[in-house]
Short mmCIF file of C-alpha atoms in Angstrom, two decimals:
data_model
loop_
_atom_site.label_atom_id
_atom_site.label_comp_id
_atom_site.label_asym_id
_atom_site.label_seq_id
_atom_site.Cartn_x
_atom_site.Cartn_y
_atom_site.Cartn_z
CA UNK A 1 45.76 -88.65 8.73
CA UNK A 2 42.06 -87.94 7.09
CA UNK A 3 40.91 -85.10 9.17
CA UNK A 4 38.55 -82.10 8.53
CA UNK A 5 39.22 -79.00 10.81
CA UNK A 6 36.01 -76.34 11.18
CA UNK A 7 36.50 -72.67 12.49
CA UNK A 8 35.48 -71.15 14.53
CA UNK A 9 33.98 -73.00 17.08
CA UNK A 10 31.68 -70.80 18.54
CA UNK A 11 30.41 -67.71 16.27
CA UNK A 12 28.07 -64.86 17.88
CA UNK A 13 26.36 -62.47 15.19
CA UNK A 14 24.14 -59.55 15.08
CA UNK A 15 20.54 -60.28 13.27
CA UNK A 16 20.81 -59.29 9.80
CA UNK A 17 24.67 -59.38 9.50
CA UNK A 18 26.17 -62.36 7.72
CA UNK A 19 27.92 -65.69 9.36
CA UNK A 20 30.78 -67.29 7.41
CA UNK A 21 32.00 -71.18 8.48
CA UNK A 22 35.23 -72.20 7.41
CA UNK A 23 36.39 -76.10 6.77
CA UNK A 24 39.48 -77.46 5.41
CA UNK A 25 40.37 -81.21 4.22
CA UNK A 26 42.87 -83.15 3.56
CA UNK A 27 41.67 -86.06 1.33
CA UNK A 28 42.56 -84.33 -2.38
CA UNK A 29 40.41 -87.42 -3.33
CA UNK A 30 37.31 -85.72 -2.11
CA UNK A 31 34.40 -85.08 -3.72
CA UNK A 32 31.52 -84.12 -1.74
CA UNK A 33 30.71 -81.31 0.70
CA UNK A 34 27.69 -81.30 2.80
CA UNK A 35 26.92 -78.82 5.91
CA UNK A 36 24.18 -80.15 8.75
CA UNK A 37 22.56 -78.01 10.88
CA UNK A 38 21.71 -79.63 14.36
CA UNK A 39 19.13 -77.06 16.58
CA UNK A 40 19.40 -77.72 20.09
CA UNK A 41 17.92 -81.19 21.13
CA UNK A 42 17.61 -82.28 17.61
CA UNK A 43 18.75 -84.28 15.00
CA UNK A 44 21.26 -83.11 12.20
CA UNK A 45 19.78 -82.26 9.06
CA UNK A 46 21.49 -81.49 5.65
CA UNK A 47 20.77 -77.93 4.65
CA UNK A 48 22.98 -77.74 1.84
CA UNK A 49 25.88 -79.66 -0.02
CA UNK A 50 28.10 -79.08 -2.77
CA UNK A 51 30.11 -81.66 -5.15
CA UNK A 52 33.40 -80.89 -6.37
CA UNK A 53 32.20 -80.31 -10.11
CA UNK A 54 31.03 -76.72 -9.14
CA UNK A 55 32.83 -73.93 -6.68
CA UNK A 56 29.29 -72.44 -5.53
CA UNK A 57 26.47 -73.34 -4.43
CA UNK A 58 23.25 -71.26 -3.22
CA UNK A 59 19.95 -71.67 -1.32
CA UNK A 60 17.86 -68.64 -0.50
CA UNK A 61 20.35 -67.16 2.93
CA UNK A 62 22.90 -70.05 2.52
CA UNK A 63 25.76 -70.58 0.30
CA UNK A 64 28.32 -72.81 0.33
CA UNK A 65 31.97 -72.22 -1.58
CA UNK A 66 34.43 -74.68 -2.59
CA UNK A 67 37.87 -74.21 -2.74
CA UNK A 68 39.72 -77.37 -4.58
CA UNK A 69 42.86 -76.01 -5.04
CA UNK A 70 43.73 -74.89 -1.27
CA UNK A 71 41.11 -77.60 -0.17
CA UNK A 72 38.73 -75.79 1.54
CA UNK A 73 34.98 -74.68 1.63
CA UNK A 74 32.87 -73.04 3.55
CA UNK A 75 29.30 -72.09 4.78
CA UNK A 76 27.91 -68.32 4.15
CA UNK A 77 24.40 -66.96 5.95
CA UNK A 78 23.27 -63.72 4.95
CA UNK A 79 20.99 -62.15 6.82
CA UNK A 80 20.77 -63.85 9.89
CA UNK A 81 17.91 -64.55 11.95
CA UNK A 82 17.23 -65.89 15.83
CA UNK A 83 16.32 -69.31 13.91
CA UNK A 84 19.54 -69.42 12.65
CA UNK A 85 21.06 -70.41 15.95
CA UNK A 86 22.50 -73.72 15.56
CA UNK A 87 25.37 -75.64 15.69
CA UNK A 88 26.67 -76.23 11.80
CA UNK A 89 28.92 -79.13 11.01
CA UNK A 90 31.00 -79.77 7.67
CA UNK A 91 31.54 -82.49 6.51
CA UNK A 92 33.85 -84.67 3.47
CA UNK A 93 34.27 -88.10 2.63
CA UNK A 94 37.53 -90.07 3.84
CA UNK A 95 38.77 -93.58 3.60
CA UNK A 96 39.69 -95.78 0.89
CA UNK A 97 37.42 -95.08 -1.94
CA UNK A 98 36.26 -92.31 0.27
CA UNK A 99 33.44 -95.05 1.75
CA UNK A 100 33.20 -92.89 5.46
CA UNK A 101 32.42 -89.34 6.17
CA UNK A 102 34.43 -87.49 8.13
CA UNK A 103 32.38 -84.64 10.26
CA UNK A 104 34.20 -80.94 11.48
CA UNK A 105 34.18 -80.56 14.89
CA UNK A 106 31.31 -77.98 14.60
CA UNK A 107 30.56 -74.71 15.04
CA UNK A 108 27.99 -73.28 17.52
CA UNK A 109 26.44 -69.87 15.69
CA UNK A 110 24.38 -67.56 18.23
CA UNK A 111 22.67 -64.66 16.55
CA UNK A 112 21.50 -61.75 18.33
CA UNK A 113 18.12 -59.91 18.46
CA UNK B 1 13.25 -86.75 9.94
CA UNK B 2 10.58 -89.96 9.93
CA UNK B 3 11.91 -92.95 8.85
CA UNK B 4 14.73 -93.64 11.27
CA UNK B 5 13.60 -94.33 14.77
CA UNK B 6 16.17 -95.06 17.60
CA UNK B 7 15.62 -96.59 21.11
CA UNK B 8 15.36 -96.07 23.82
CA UNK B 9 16.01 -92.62 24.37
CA UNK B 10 17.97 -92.18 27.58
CA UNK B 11 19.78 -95.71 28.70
CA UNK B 12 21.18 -95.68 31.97
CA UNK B 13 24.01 -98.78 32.37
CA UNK B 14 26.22 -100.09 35.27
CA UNK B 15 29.72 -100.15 34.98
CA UNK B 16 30.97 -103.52 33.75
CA UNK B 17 27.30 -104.23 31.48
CA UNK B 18 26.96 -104.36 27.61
CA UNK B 19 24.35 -102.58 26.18
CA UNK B 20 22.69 -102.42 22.72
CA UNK B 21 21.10 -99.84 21.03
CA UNK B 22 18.47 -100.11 18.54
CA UNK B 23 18.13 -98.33 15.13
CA UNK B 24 16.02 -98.85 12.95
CA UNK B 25 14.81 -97.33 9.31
CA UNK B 26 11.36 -98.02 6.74
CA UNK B 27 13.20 -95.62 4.13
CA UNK B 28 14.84 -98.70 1.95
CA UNK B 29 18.47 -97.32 2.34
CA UNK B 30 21.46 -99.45 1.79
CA UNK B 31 23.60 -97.82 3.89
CA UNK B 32 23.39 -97.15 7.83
CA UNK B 33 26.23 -95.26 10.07
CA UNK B 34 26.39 -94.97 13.99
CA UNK B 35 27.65 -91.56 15.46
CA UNK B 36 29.07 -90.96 18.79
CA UNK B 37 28.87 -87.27 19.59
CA UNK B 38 30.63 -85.71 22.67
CA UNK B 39 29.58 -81.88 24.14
CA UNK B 40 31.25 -79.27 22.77
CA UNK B 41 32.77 -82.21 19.52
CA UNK B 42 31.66 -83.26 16.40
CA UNK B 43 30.42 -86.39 15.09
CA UNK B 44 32.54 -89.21 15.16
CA UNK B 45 31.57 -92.35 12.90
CA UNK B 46 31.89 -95.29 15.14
CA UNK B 47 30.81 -98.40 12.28
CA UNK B 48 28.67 -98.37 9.00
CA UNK B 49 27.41 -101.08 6.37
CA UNK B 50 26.33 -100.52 3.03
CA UNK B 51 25.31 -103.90 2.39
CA UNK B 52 23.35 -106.57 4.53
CA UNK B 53 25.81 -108.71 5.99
CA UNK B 54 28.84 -106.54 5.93
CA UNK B 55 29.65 -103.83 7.74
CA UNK B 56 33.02 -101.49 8.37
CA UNK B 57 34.72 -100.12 11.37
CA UNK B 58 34.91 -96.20 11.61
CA UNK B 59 36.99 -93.88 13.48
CA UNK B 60 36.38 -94.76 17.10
CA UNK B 61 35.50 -98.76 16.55
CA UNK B 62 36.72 -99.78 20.11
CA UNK B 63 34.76 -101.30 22.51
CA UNK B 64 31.62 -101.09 20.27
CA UNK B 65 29.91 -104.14 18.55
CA UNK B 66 27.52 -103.89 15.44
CA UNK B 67 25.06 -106.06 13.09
CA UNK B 68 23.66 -105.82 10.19
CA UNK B 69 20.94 -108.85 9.30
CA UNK B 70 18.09 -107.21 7.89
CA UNK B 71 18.11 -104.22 5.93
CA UNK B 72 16.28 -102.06 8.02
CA UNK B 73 17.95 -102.61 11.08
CA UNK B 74 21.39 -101.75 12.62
CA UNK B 75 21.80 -102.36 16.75
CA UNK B 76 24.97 -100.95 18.38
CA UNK B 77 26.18 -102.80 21.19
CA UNK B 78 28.58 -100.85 23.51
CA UNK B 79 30.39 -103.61 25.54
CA UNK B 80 31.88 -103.56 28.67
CA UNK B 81 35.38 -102.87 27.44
CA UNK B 82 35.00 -99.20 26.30
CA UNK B 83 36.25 -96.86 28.51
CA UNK B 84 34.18 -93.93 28.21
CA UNK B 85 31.30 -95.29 26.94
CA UNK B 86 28.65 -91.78 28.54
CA UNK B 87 27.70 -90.23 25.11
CA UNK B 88 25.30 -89.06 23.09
CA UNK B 89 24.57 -91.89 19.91
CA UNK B 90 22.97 -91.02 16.72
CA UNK B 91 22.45 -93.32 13.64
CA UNK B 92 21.82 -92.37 10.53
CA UNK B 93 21.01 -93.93 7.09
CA UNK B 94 21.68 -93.08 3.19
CA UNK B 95 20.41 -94.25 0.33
CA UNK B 96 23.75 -96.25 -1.15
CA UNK B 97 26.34 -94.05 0.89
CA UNK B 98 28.40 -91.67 2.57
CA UNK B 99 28.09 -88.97 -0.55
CA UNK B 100 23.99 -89.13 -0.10
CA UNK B 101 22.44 -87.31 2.23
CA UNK B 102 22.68 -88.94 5.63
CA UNK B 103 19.24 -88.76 7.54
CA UNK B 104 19.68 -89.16 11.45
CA UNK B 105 17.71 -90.76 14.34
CA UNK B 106 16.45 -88.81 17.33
CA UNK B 107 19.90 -90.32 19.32
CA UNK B 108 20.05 -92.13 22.38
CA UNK B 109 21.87 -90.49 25.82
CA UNK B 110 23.80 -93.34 27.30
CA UNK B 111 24.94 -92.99 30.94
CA UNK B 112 26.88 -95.47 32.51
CA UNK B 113 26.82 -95.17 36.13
#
């Protein structure tokens, strides 16, 4: 079926050292990448996407990767900080015409003073 | 994160009871999506609409209800025959669809007692 596996689950990092989020898909169709970040007892939020035009994408600490040929992409944060501590989901669409998004089953990043 | 407002946000239900959540956006999207997320799991799309009148069913459509009559608004009913119904609900909205950037609700923590 449509799925989207995300690893690791859990990821605990040193402040200043880098966090990498890995996601793979299924649905060759796909075209669009997004990562939300969800702090605890809030919302998700986008904090950066990519589209399948491009293979890399940057904001500031975060990246994001794409992969097309071994279908996958993933999340880099450089330079971590306490505020990075989150739980990060990827996400791709699915579905005919790919009309749903399909979510990873997270990942919950801890970083270390 | 203004625009979409969800309520209530903690709903405590009997065994054997529907229940409907609200959700509710000003932002002028097309498009609206209702989440179930589990501890520990991702998000998992339940039903979505992209047009007034018409909606889809997601992943996990069982046991859930939906509506879509006004633009703005999109209540989630959880009926009496889902089985594990105790779950955290989010809805979000996009501007046309799933490869726009999804803006969530606070969420609503149903417990069924």
């Amino acid at each position: 079926g449509e799925n989207v596996e995300q690893h690791p689950s859990t990821l605990s990092v040193q402040e200043g050292d880098s966090a990498v989020i890995k996601c793979t898909y299924s649905d060759s169709a796909s075209n669009y990448f997004p990562w939300y970040k969800q702090e605890l007892g809030k919302r998700p939020q986008l904090i950066i996407d990519i589209r399948s035009n491009v293979g890399e994408k940057k904001d500031q600490r975060i990246a994001v990767t794409l992969n097309k040929t071994a279908k996958h992409f993933s999340l880099h944060i450089t330079e971590t900080q306490p505020e990075d501590s989150a739980v990060y989901f990827c996400a791709a669409p699915t579905g005919a015409a790919g009309n749903k998004l399909t979510f990873g089953g997270g990942t919950r990043v801890l970083v270390k003073p | 994160d203004g625009g979409i407002t969800q309520s209530p946000k903690y709903l405590f239900r009997k065994e054997g009871q529907n229940v409907t959540l609200s959700c509710e956006q000003n932002l002028n999207h097309d498009a609206m999506y209702w989440y179930r997320q589990d501890p520990g799991q991702g998000l998992r799309l339940i039903y979505y609409s992209q047009i007034v009148n018409d909606f889809q069913k997601g992943d996990i459509a069982e046991g859930y209800s939906v509506s879509r009559e006004k633009k703005e608004s999109f209540p989630l009913t959880v009926t009496s025959a889902q089985k594990n119904p105790t779950a955290f609900y989010l809805c979000a909205s996009s501007i046309v669809g799933p490869t726009d950037t999804q803006y969530f609700g606070p969420g609503t923590r149903l417990t069924v007692l």
